[in-house]
mmCIF file of C-alpha atoms in Angstrom:
data_model
loop_
_atom_site.group_PDB
_atom_site.id
_atom_site.type_symbol
_atom_site.label_atom_id
_atom_site.label_comp_id
_atom_site.label_asym_id
_atom_site.label_seq_id
_atom_site.Cartn_x
_atom_site.Cartn_y
_atom_site.Cartn_z
ATOM 1 C CA UNK A 1 2.180 192.352 3.043
ATOM 2 C CA UNK A 2 3.925 194.673 0.492
ATOM 3 C CA UNK A 3 1.224 197.526 1.085
ATOM 4 C CA UNK A 4 1.609 197.016 4.847
ATOM 5 C CA UNK A 5 5.689 197.195 4.361
ATOM 6 C CA UNK A 6 5.131 200.320 2.010
ATOM 7 C CA UNK A 7 2.872 201.945 4.387
ATOM 8 C CA UNK A 8 4.845 201.350 7.640
ATOM 9 C CA UNK A 9 8.129 203.091 5.199
ATOM 10 C CA UNK A 10 5.826 205.903 4.343
ATOM 11 C CA UNK A 11 4.845 206.588 8.138
ATOM 12 C CA UNK A 12 8.367 206.128 9.443
ATOM 13 C CA UNK A 13 9.438 208.680 6.704
ATOM 14 C CA UNK A 14 6.283 211.008 7.956
ATOM 15 C CA UNK A 15 7.277 210.844 11.326
ATOM 16 C CA UNK A 16 11.080 211.499 10.469
ATOM 17 C CA UNK A 17 9.987 214.488 8.487
ATOM 18 C CA UNK A 18 7.825 215.778 11.627
ATOM 19 C CA UNK A 19 10.442 215.358 13.961
ATOM 20 C CA UNK A 20 12.992 217.250 11.521
ATOM 21 C CA UNK A 21 10.788 220.343 11.174
ATOM 22 C CA UNK A 22 9.280 221.162 14.611
ATOM 23 C CA UNK A 23 10.995 223.173 16.934
ATOM 24 C CA UNK A 24 12.616 221.705 19.776
ATOM 25 C CA UNK A 25 14.531 223.013 22.729
ATOM 26 C CA UNK A 26 17.791 221.493 24.348
ATOM 27 C CA UNK A 27 18.598 219.973 28.055
ATOM 28 C CA UNK A 28 20.425 222.341 30.589
ATOM 29 C CA UNK A 29 23.272 219.834 29.854
ATOM 30 C CA UNK A 30 23.646 220.187 26.060
ATOM 31 C CA UNK A 31 23.709 223.874 26.321
ATOM 32 C CA UNK A 32 26.444 224.106 29.292
ATOM 33 C CA UNK A 33 28.331 221.742 26.829
ATOM 34 C CA UNK A 34 27.916 223.471 23.760
ATOM 35 C CA UNK A 35 26.370 226.643 24.087
ATOM 36 C CA UNK A 36 23.233 227.970 22.105
ATOM 37 C CA UNK A 37 24.924 229.216 19.076
ATOM 38 C CA UNK A 38 26.657 226.031 18.174
ATOM 39 C CA UNK A 39 23.358 224.023 18.969
ATOM 40 C CA UNK A 40 21.242 226.389 16.586
ATOM 41 C CA UNK A 41 23.213 226.215 13.941
ATOM 42 C CA UNK A 42 23.998 222.202 14.334
ATOM 43 C CA UNK A 43 19.961 221.947 14.454
ATOM 44 C CA UNK A 44 19.982 223.629 11.427
ATOM 45 C CA UNK A 45 22.468 221.528 9.563
ATOM 46 C CA UNK A 46 20.838 218.353 10.867
ATOM 47 C CA UNK A 47 17.207 219.504 9.728
ATOM 48 C CA UNK A 48 18.193 220.062 6.296
ATOM 49 C CA UNK A 49 19.852 216.459 6.085
ATOM 50 C CA UNK A 50 17.134 214.927 7.582
ATOM 51 C CA UNK A 51 14.483 216.215 5.457
ATOM 52 C CA UNK A 52 16.604 215.709 2.628
ATOM 53 C CA UNK A 53 16.828 211.926 3.397
ATOM 54 C CA UNK A 54 13.004 212.066 3.397
ATOM 55 C CA UNK A 55 12.501 213.681 0.408
ATOM 56 C CA UNK A 56 14.769 211.402 -1.453
ATOM 57 C CA UNK A 57 13.472 208.274 -0.198
ATOM 58 C CA UNK A 58 9.937 209.485 -0.690
ATOM 59 C CA UNK A 59 10.729 210.564 -4.718
ATOM 60 C CA UNK A 60 12.304 206.938 -5.159
ATOM 61 C CA UNK A 61 9.067 205.149 -3.828
ATOM 62 C CA UNK A 62 6.798 207.290 -5.785
ATOM 63 C CA UNK A 63 8.755 206.699 -8.923
ATOM 64 C CA UNK A 64 8.880 202.712 -8.342
ATOM 65 C CA UNK A 65 4.969 203.065 -7.312
ATOM 66 C CA UNK A 66 4.127 204.668 -10.365
ATOM 67 C CA UNK A 67 6.067 202.543 -12.517
ATOM 68 C CA UNK A 68 4.360 199.495 -10.812
ATOM 69 C CA UNK A 69 0.807 200.945 -11.096
ATOM 70 C CA UNK A 70 1.632 201.680 -14.949
ATOM 71 C CA UNK A 71 3.506 198.490 -15.454
ATOM 72 C CA UNK A 72 6.330 200.430 -16.971
ATOM 73 C CA UNK A 73 8.491 197.726 -16.118
ATOM 74 C CA UNK A 74 6.436 195.124 -18.149
ATOM 75 C CA UNK A 75 6.353 197.149 -21.095
ATOM 76 C CA UNK A 76 9.904 197.837 -20.900
ATOM 77 C CA UNK A 77 11.010 194.109 -20.534
ATOM 78 C CA UNK A 78 8.612 192.975 -23.401
ATOM 79 C CA UNK A 79 9.705 195.780 -25.952
ATOM 80 C CA UNK A 80 13.501 194.944 -25.064
ATOM 81 C CA UNK A 81 12.648 191.226 -24.985
ATOM 82 C CA UNK A 82 11.665 191.369 -28.728
ATOM 83 C CA UNK A 83 14.975 192.874 -30.112
ATOM 84 C CA UNK A 84 17.224 191.632 -27.894
ATOM 85 C CA UNK A 85 16.084 188.262 -26.506
ATOM 86 C CA UNK A 86 15.014 187.369 -22.874
ATOM 87 C CA UNK A 87 18.567 187.548 -21.386
ATOM 88 C CA UNK A 88 18.969 191.240 -22.993
ATOM 89 C CA UNK A 89 15.517 192.220 -22.004
ATOM 90 C CA UNK A 90 16.190 190.931 -18.472
ATOM 91 C CA UNK A 91 19.398 192.827 -18.324
ATOM 92 C CA UNK A 92 18.020 195.928 -20.312
ATOM 93 C CA UNK A 93 15.030 196.153 -17.773
ATOM 94 C CA UNK A 94 17.178 196.095 -14.780
ATOM 95 C CA UNK A 95 19.694 198.539 -16.476
ATOM 96 C CA UNK A 96 16.661 201.117 -17.378
ATOM 97 C CA UNK A 97 15.043 200.925 -13.894
ATOM 98 C CA UNK A 98 18.314 201.844 -12.199
ATOM 99 C CA UNK A 99 19.205 204.522 -14.653
ATOM 100 C CA UNK A 100 15.754 206.123 -13.845
ATOM 101 C CA UNK A 101 16.452 205.927 -10.303
ATOM 102 C CA UNK A 102 20.011 207.498 -10.538
ATOM 103 C CA UNK A 103 18.247 210.247 -12.407
ATOM 104 C CA UNK A 104 15.810 210.593 -9.756
ATOM 105 C CA UNK A 105 18.465 210.845 -6.813
ATOM 106 C CA UNK A 106 21.059 212.721 -8.201
ATOM 107 C CA UNK A 107 19.290 216.199 -7.434
ATOM 108 C CA UNK A 108 18.936 215.236 -3.748
ATOM 109 C CA UNK A 109 22.481 213.756 -3.254
ATOM 110 C CA UNK A 110 23.932 216.763 -4.964
ATOM 111 C CA UNK A 111 21.815 218.908 -2.414
ATOM 112 C CA UNK A 112 22.807 216.925 0.923
ATOM 113 C CA UNK A 113 26.143 215.616 -0.318
ATOM 114 C CA UNK A 114 27.548 218.782 -1.625
ATOM 115 C CA UNK A 115 25.512 221.937 -1.444
ATOM 116 C CA UNK A 116 24.833 221.434 2.170
ATOM 117 C CA UNK A 117 28.361 220.442 2.913
ATOM 118 C CA UNK A 118 29.498 223.666 1.055
ATOM 119 C CA UNK A 119 27.153 225.829 2.941
ATOM 120 C CA UNK A 120 28.334 224.594 6.147
ATOM 121 C CA UNK A 121 32.110 224.847 5.374
ATOM 122 C CA UNK A 122 32.855 221.291 5.190
ATOM 123 C CA UNK A 123 33.404 220.434 1.275
ATOM 124 C CA UNK A 124 36.811 220.971 0.022
ATOM 125 C CA UNK A 125 36.095 219.562 -3.413
ATOM 126 C CA UNK A 126 34.532 220.992 -6.213
ATOM 127 C CA UNK A 127 31.280 220.296 -7.746
ATOM 128 C CA UNK A 128 32.826 218.506 -10.631
ATOM 129 C CA UNK A 129 34.899 216.573 -8.618
ATOM 130 C CA UNK A 130 31.935 215.672 -6.459
ATOM 131 C CA UNK A 131 30.136 214.651 -9.633
ATOM 132 C CA UNK A 132 32.949 212.121 -10.675
ATOM 133 C CA UNK A 133 32.809 210.542 -7.095
ATOM 134 C CA UNK A 134 28.727 210.219 -7.813
ATOM 135 C CA UNK A 135 29.039 208.646 -10.986
ATOM 136 C CA UNK A 136 31.717 206.334 -10.025
ATOM 137 C CA UNK A 137 29.646 205.163 -6.766
ATOM 138 C CA UNK A 138 26.352 205.171 -9.111
ATOM 139 C CA UNK A 139 28.574 202.811 -11.644
ATOM 140 C CA UNK A 140 29.586 200.320 -8.811
ATOM 141 C CA UNK A 141 26.117 200.159 -7.381
ATOM 142 C CA UNK A 142 24.445 199.591 -10.894
ATOM 143 C CA UNK A 143 26.437 196.690 -11.729
ATOM 144 C CA UNK A 144 26.088 195.059 -8.985
ATOM 145 C CA UNK A 145 22.350 195.697 -8.287
ATOM 146 C CA UNK A 146 21.781 194.640 -12.019
ATOM 147 C CA UNK A 147 23.669 191.568 -11.984
ATOM 148 C CA UNK A 148 22.071 190.634 -8.729
ATOM 149 C CA UNK A 149 18.585 191.314 -10.198
ATOM 150 C CA UNK A 150 19.332 189.361 -13.264
ATOM 151 C CA UNK A 151 20.729 186.253 -11.241
ATOM 152 C CA UNK A 152 17.609 186.516 -8.780
ATOM 153 C CA UNK A 153 15.310 186.340 -11.759
ATOM 154 C CA UNK A 154 17.102 183.220 -13.538
ATOM 155 C CA UNK A 155 17.508 181.354 -10.313
ATOM 156 C CA UNK A 156 13.775 181.812 -9.546
ATOM 157 C CA UNK A 157 13.150 180.253 -13.156
ATOM 158 C CA UNK A 158 15.691 177.378 -12.475
ATOM 159 C CA UNK A 159 14.815 176.589 -8.910
ATOM 160 C CA UNK A 160 10.850 177.565 -8.530
ATOM 161 C CA UNK A 161 10.699 176.190 -5.379
ATOM 162 C CA UNK A 162 14.052 176.889 -3.512
ATOM 163 C CA UNK A 163 15.232 180.051 -5.536
ATOM 164 C CA UNK A 164 14.596 182.216 -2.196
ATOM 165 C CA UNK A 165 16.954 180.255 0.115
ATOM 166 C CA UNK A 166 19.420 180.033 -2.541
ATOM 167 C CA UNK A 167 19.660 183.808 -3.298
ATOM 168 C CA UNK A 168 19.732 184.446 0.268
ATOM 169 C CA UNK A 169 22.846 182.086 0.375
ATOM 170 C CA UNK A 170 24.332 184.056 -2.557
ATOM 171 C CA UNK A 171 23.628 187.192 -0.647
ATOM 172 C CA UNK A 172 25.368 186.289 2.062
ATOM 173 C CA UNK A 173 28.511 185.247 -0.106
ATOM 174 C CA UNK A 174 28.128 188.578 -1.426
ATOM 175 C CA UNK A 175 27.948 190.508 1.791
ATOM 176 C CA UNK A 176 30.996 188.771 3.184
ATOM 177 C CA UNK A 177 32.862 189.266 -0.043
ATOM 178 C CA UNK A 178 32.037 192.647 0.019
ATOM 179 C CA UNK A 179 33.473 193.197 3.276
ATOM 180 C CA UNK A 180 36.606 191.262 2.554
ATOM 181 C CA UNK A 181 37.361 192.971 -0.920
ATOM 182 C CA UNK A 182 35.837 196.657 -0.778
ATOM 183 C CA UNK A 183 38.769 198.045 1.317
ATOM 184 C CA UNK A 184 41.309 196.954 -1.238
ATOM 185 C CA UNK A 185 39.208 197.161 -4.736
ATOM 186 C CA UNK A 186 36.512 199.937 -3.876
ATOM 187 C CA UNK A 187 37.834 202.110 -1.514
ATOM 188 C CA UNK A 188 41.086 203.288 -3.228
ATOM 189 C CA UNK A 189 39.094 204.143 -6.474
ATOM 190 C CA UNK A 190 37.458 207.100 -3.931
ATOM 191 C CA UNK A 191 40.732 207.738 -1.516
ATOM 192 C CA UNK A 192 44.469 207.202 -1.154
ATOM 193 C CA UNK A 193 45.711 205.425 1.606
ATOM 194 C CA UNK A 194 48.995 205.215 3.234
ATOM 195 C CA UNK A 195 50.276 203.721 6.520
ATOM 196 C CA UNK A 196 50.491 205.898 9.437
ATOM 197 C CA UNK A 197 54.079 207.335 9.551
ATOM 198 C CA UNK A 198 54.593 208.259 13.237
ATOM 199 C CA UNK A 199 56.688 205.147 14.435
ATOM 200 C CA UNK A 200 55.626 206.139 18.016
ATOM 201 C CA UNK A 201 52.022 206.588 17.404
ATOM 202 C CA UNK A 202 51.952 203.042 15.600
ATOM 203 C CA UNK A 203 53.771 201.316 18.587
ATOM 204 C CA UNK A 204 51.101 202.795 21.032
ATOM 205 C CA UNK A 205 48.322 201.387 18.726
ATOM 206 C CA UNK A 206 49.896 198.191 18.560
ATOM 207 C CA UNK A 207 50.261 197.997 22.371
ATOM 208 C CA UNK A 208 46.597 198.976 22.947
ATOM 209 C CA UNK A 209 45.732 196.381 20.608
ATOM 210 C CA UNK A 210 47.601 193.886 22.546
ATOM 211 C CA UNK A 211 46.131 194.791 25.437
ATOM 212 C CA UNK A 212 42.865 193.761 23.684
ATOM 213 C CA UNK A 213 44.206 190.653 22.295
ATOM 214 C CA UNK A 214 43.620 191.694 18.815
ATOM 215 C CA UNK A 215 46.451 191.798 16.151
ATOM 216 C CA UNK A 216 46.206 194.932 13.991
ATOM 217 C CA UNK A 217 47.002 194.423 10.551
ATOM 218 C CA UNK A 218 47.140 198.006 9.189
ATOM 219 C CA UNK A 219 46.735 201.371 10.621
ATOM 220 C CA UNK A 220 46.093 203.803 7.557
ATOM 221 C CA UNK A 221 45.416 207.350 6.898
ATOM 222 C CA UNK A 222 43.128 208.400 4.230
ATOM 223 C CA UNK A 223 43.441 211.580 2.596
ATOM 224 C CA UNK A 224 39.681 212.624 3.555
ATOM 225 C CA UNK A 225 40.954 216.063 3.378
ATOM 226 C CA UNK A 226 40.432 216.673 -0.372
ATOM 227 C CA UNK A 227 36.872 216.279 -0.044
ATOM 228 C CA UNK A 228 35.731 217.371 3.757
ATOM 229 C CA UNK A 229 36.958 219.260 6.549
ATOM 230 C CA UNK A 230 35.079 216.685 9.015
ATOM 231 C CA UNK A 231 37.148 214.308 11.300
ATOM 232 C CA UNK A 232 36.394 210.507 11.427
ATOM 233 C CA UNK A 233 37.775 207.048 11.655
ATOM 234 C CA UNK A 234 36.719 203.423 10.974
ATOM 235 C CA UNK A 235 37.300 199.842 10.918
ATOM 236 C CA UNK A 236 36.809 197.732 7.858
ATOM 237 C CA UNK A 237 37.896 194.392 6.407
ATOM 238 C CA UNK A 238 38.139 190.801 7.385
ATOM 239 C CA UNK A 239 40.660 188.292 7.400
ATOM 240 C CA UNK A 240 43.461 189.510 5.574
ATOM 241 C CA UNK A 241 42.170 192.732 4.698
ATOM 242 C CA UNK A 242 41.401 194.071 8.228
ATOM 243 C CA UNK A 243 42.544 197.399 8.904
ATOM 244 C CA UNK A 244 41.907 200.819 11.180
ATOM 245 C CA UNK A 245 41.552 204.032 8.757
ATOM 246 C CA UNK A 246 41.735 207.411 10.146
ATOM 247 C CA UNK A 247 41.141 210.588 8.416
ATOM 248 C CA UNK A 248 43.753 212.811 8.040
ATOM 249 C CA UNK A 249 41.862 215.701 9.349
ATOM 250 C CA UNK A 250 42.048 213.963 12.771
ATOM 251 C CA UNK A 251 45.389 212.985 12.711
ATOM 252 C CA UNK A 252 46.424 217.060 11.805
ATOM 253 C CA UNK A 253 44.254 219.016 13.730
ATOM 254 C CA UNK A 254 43.783 216.847 17.075
ATOM 255 C CA UNK A 255 46.460 215.856 19.612
ATOM 256 C CA UNK A 256 47.827 212.346 19.345
ATOM 257 C CA UNK A 257 45.865 211.634 22.557
ATOM 258 C CA UNK A 258 42.486 211.828 20.776
ATOM 259 C CA UNK A 259 43.508 209.752 17.760
ATOM 260 C CA UNK A 260 44.960 207.053 20.223
ATOM 261 C CA UNK A 261 40.974 206.981 21.635
ATOM 262 C CA UNK A 262 39.573 206.768 18.314
ATOM 263 C CA UNK A 263 41.483 203.844 17.284
ATOM 264 C CA UNK A 264 40.913 202.078 20.882
ATOM 265 C CA UNK A 265 37.019 202.669 19.771
ATOM 266 C CA UNK A 266 38.047 200.600 16.396
ATOM 267 C CA UNK A 267 39.606 197.767 18.281
ATOM 268 C CA UNK A 268 36.947 197.576 20.403
ATOM 269 C CA UNK A 269 34.605 196.591 17.426
ATOM 270 C CA UNK A 270 37.439 193.969 16.218
ATOM 271 C CA UNK A 271 37.385 192.401 19.631
ATOM 272 C CA UNK A 272 33.762 192.210 20.152
ATOM 273 C CA UNK A 273 33.309 190.528 16.873
ATOM 274 C CA UNK A 274 31.025 193.327 15.372
ATOM 275 C CA UNK A 275 32.003 192.941 11.570
ATOM 276 C CA UNK A 276 30.996 189.418 11.891
ATOM 277 C CA UNK A 277 27.905 190.345 13.633
ATOM 278 C CA UNK A 278 27.293 192.785 10.908
ATOM 279 C CA UNK A 279 27.817 190.258 8.317
ATOM 280 C CA UNK A 280 25.452 187.874 9.974
ATOM 281 C CA UNK A 281 22.672 190.786 10.601
ATOM 282 C CA UNK A 282 22.777 191.599 6.856
ATOM 283 C CA UNK A 283 22.778 188.041 5.853
ATOM 284 C CA UNK A 284 19.688 187.443 8.233
ATOM 285 C CA UNK A 285 17.754 190.478 7.188
ATOM 286 C CA UNK A 286 18.278 189.389 3.542
ATOM 287 C CA UNK A 287 16.723 186.164 4.049
ATOM 288 C CA UNK A 288 13.802 187.520 5.505
ATOM 289 C CA UNK A 289 13.337 189.677 2.903
ATOM 290 C CA UNK A 290 13.535 187.175 0.438
ATOM 291 C CA UNK A 291 11.153 184.871 2.364
ATOM 292 C CA UNK A 292 8.714 187.888 2.185
ATOM 293 C CA UNK A 293 8.960 188.239 -1.638
ATOM 294 C CA UNK A 294 8.657 184.783 -2.098
ATOM 295 C CA UNK A 295 5.128 184.975 -0.352
ATOM 296 C CA UNK A 296 4.027 188.040 -2.055
ATOM 297 C CA UNK A 297 5.557 187.198 -5.801
ATOM 298 C CA UNK A 298 4.571 184.963 -8.251
ATOM 299 C CA UNK A 299 7.289 182.036 -8.993
ATOM 300 C CA UNK A 300 9.190 182.268 -11.304
ATOM 301 C CA UNK A 301 9.707 186.206 -10.576
ATOM 302 C CA UNK A 302 8.848 188.362 -13.708
ATOM 303 C CA UNK A 303 11.455 190.614 -15.186
ATOM 304 C CA UNK A 304 8.442 193.177 -15.525
ATOM 305 C CA UNK A 305 7.813 193.633 -11.912
ATOM 306 C CA UNK A 306 11.556 194.704 -11.055
ATOM 307 C CA UNK A 307 10.005 198.201 -9.898
ATOM 308 C CA UNK A 308 7.622 196.356 -7.615
ATOM 309 C CA UNK A 309 10.483 194.364 -6.157
ATOM 310 C CA UNK A 310 12.805 197.298 -5.524
ATOM 311 C CA UNK A 311 9.991 199.014 -3.946
ATOM 312 C CA UNK A 312 9.396 196.080 -1.552
ATOM 313 C CA UNK A 313 13.044 196.113 -1.013
ATOM 314 C CA UNK A 314 13.412 199.660 -0.092
ATOM 315 C CA UNK A 315 10.417 199.571 2.164
ATOM 316 C CA UNK A 316 11.984 196.730 3.905
ATOM 317 C CA UNK A 317 15.207 198.301 4.610
ATOM 318 C CA UNK A 318 13.527 201.667 5.818
ATOM 319 C CA UNK A 319 11.165 199.589 8.278
ATOM 320 C CA UNK A 320 14.002 197.802 9.523
ATOM 321 C CA UNK A 321 16.268 200.752 10.373
ATOM 322 C CA UNK A 322 15.224 201.399 13.890
ATOM 323 C CA UNK A 323 16.049 197.396 14.368
ATOM 324 C CA UNK A 324 19.347 197.481 12.604
ATOM 325 C CA UNK A 325 20.399 200.896 13.995
ATOM 326 C CA UNK A 326 19.471 199.768 17.419
ATOM 327 C CA UNK A 327 21.718 197.000 16.942
ATOM 328 C CA UNK A 328 24.534 199.108 15.710
ATOM 329 C CA UNK A 329 24.145 201.590 18.699
ATOM 330 C CA UNK A 330 24.412 198.550 21.033
ATOM 331 C CA UNK A 331 27.625 197.641 19.358
ATOM 332 C CA UNK A 332 28.934 201.217 19.452
ATOM 333 C CA UNK A 333 28.501 201.381 23.251
ATOM 334 C CA UNK A 334 30.585 198.091 23.687
ATOM 335 C CA UNK A 335 33.359 199.555 21.644
ATOM 336 C CA UNK A 336 33.305 202.623 23.922
ATOM 337 C CA UNK A 337 33.687 200.457 26.671
ATOM 338 C CA UNK A 338 36.694 199.039 25.396
ATOM 339 C CA UNK A 339 38.052 202.311 25.208
ATOM 340 C CA UNK A 340 37.566 202.843 28.712
ATOM 341 C CA UNK A 341 38.845 199.687 29.796
ATOM 342 C CA UNK A 342 41.871 199.949 27.852
ATOM 343 C CA UNK A 343 42.927 203.349 28.142
ATOM 344 C CA UNK A 344 40.894 204.666 31.595
ATOM 345 C CA UNK A 345 40.810 207.916 29.890
ATOM 346 C CA UNK A 346 37.681 209.007 30.200
ATOM 347 C CA UNK A 347 37.977 212.581 30.341
ATOM 348 C CA UNK A 348 39.891 212.576 27.430
ATOM 349 C CA UNK A 349 36.906 210.713 25.660
ATOM 350 C CA UNK A 350 34.211 213.463 27.176
ATOM 351 C CA UNK A 351 36.867 216.285 25.549
ATOM 352 C CA UNK A 352 36.879 214.279 22.150
ATOM 353 C CA UNK A 353 33.175 213.658 21.688
ATOM 354 C CA UNK A 354 32.390 217.725 22.646
ATOM 355 C CA UNK A 355 35.544 218.659 20.134
ATOM 356 C CA UNK A 356 34.254 216.122 17.307
ATOM 357 C CA UNK A 357 30.464 217.204 17.682
ATOM 358 C CA UNK A 358 31.839 220.874 17.610
ATOM 359 C CA UNK A 359 34.012 220.115 14.458
ATOM 360 C CA UNK A 360 31.321 217.895 12.659
ATOM 361 C CA UNK A 361 28.127 220.025 13.660
ATOM 362 C CA UNK A 362 26.875 216.848 15.110
ATOM 363 C CA UNK A 363 23.201 216.379 16.331
ATOM 364 C CA UNK A 364 24.129 216.271 19.752
ATOM 365 C CA UNK A 365 20.703 215.617 21.238
ATOM 366 C CA UNK A 366 18.337 214.344 18.497
ATOM 367 C CA UNK A 367 14.811 213.827 18.570
ATOM 368 C CA UNK A 368 13.795 210.339 19.764
ATOM 369 C CA UNK A 369 12.079 209.122 16.438
ATOM 370 C CA UNK A 370 15.199 210.522 14.521
ATOM 371 C CA UNK A 371 17.568 208.706 17.187
ATOM 372 C CA UNK A 372 15.570 205.468 16.620
ATOM 373 C CA UNK A 373 15.151 205.448 12.778
ATOM 374 C CA UNK A 374 18.528 207.274 11.940
ATOM 375 C CA UNK A 375 21.363 207.100 14.452
ATOM 376 C CA UNK A 376 23.779 204.119 14.008
ATOM 377 C CA UNK A 377 25.555 205.726 16.956
ATOM 378 C CA UNK A 378 24.808 206.955 20.372
ATOM 379 C CA UNK A 379 24.289 210.847 20.370
ATOM 380 C CA UNK A 380 27.504 212.737 21.844
ATOM 381 C CA UNK A 381 25.603 213.417 24.986
ATOM 382 C CA UNK A 382 24.750 209.832 25.696
ATOM 383 C CA UNK A 383 28.541 208.956 25.043
ATOM 384 C CA UNK A 384 29.649 211.904 27.516
ATOM 385 C CA UNK A 385 27.167 210.421 30.095
ATOM 386 C CA UNK A 386 28.298 206.953 29.514
ATOM 387 C CA UNK A 387 31.924 208.018 30.033
ATOM 388 C CA UNK A 388 31.115 210.157 33.148
ATOM 389 C CA UNK A 389 29.267 207.238 34.734
ATOM 390 C CA UNK A 390 31.945 204.393 33.715
ATOM 391 C CA UNK A 391 33.079 202.376 36.325
ATOM 392 C CA UNK A 392 36.164 199.866 35.608
ATOM 393 C CA UNK A 393 35.358 196.075 35.549
ATOM 394 C CA UNK A 394 36.652 194.553 38.963
ATOM 395 C CA UNK A 395 37.649 190.938 38.432
ATOM 396 C CA UNK A 396 36.867 188.959 41.539
ATOM 397 C CA UNK A 397 39.608 187.354 43.388
#
């Protein structure tokens, strides 16, 4: 199973790479809406990002495979255990593996997250500022991953028959707590948030939410302009931390009509229970992965096998991307439908999609392989077509 999963992940990466670099044309509809010049520039921007994604994941898999074949994890663990004891050896091995992976991924993340963004005119932060954000993000990821892997090995020792079920329960609890707490603990580390100040705008948002039978906890503006010129908005949180967050770029550069449409889309996610669905899907995928790990690994888990465990996890994540993104695209279409139902402004939505795509250099007509594997949202052309084909729901008498 590990070999099959890894081969599937490598195969998918190869397909994405080929789909990224082969020349492709565009439909007459795309040319009519966006023009040749935009499509050529957007294609180049997309190609660089897709190829960087493939190269980064290929590098991670190669390093982990090499560490597994050379038994580097075992040597690291045994060496540390002699000096630091079992707990210190386990913790130190987890930390060491992730420090190596951070060093491997840094050049790729710098290229895709900063250099490409600067080349295409999006980045507004300096390289030093970007590096500071990267190190903060890496530190948070490392703490969570090291503690999680250490706990996983200990649970497998303490409960040799049921460890994978208990670990799945712990992972589900983590996913839920992350969804609830990250908006108030993690996000403020990177951005500043403040309530949207336009009273009339907020009243319209509240009215839209009432139409969808949703209570909005907060509508916040985030100072995204300190890092990027892109416009966006998103929904986040559960229970008392639920909030709609809208980029200051979007509020300042777009008419309020379009900002309301974006927020209506986020309200659609709430009304359809998409945060709950996301938590359930992540928890289910975690259970499936741990079941695979149980079938393919010795019990209890050996700390020296951490590179192999991480490689299996990465292969599983990549292989299941088409499934998770297909579900995500379905939910995005549902949220779009809510926009049309509560605003009726399909013409505004079409114009918004065109403007956002132009502003963000969106890949409006992706290759089918890339769409299936990497697109969590329908493409701009798909959303434009859906808006044009929309027919209001008619309630029978």
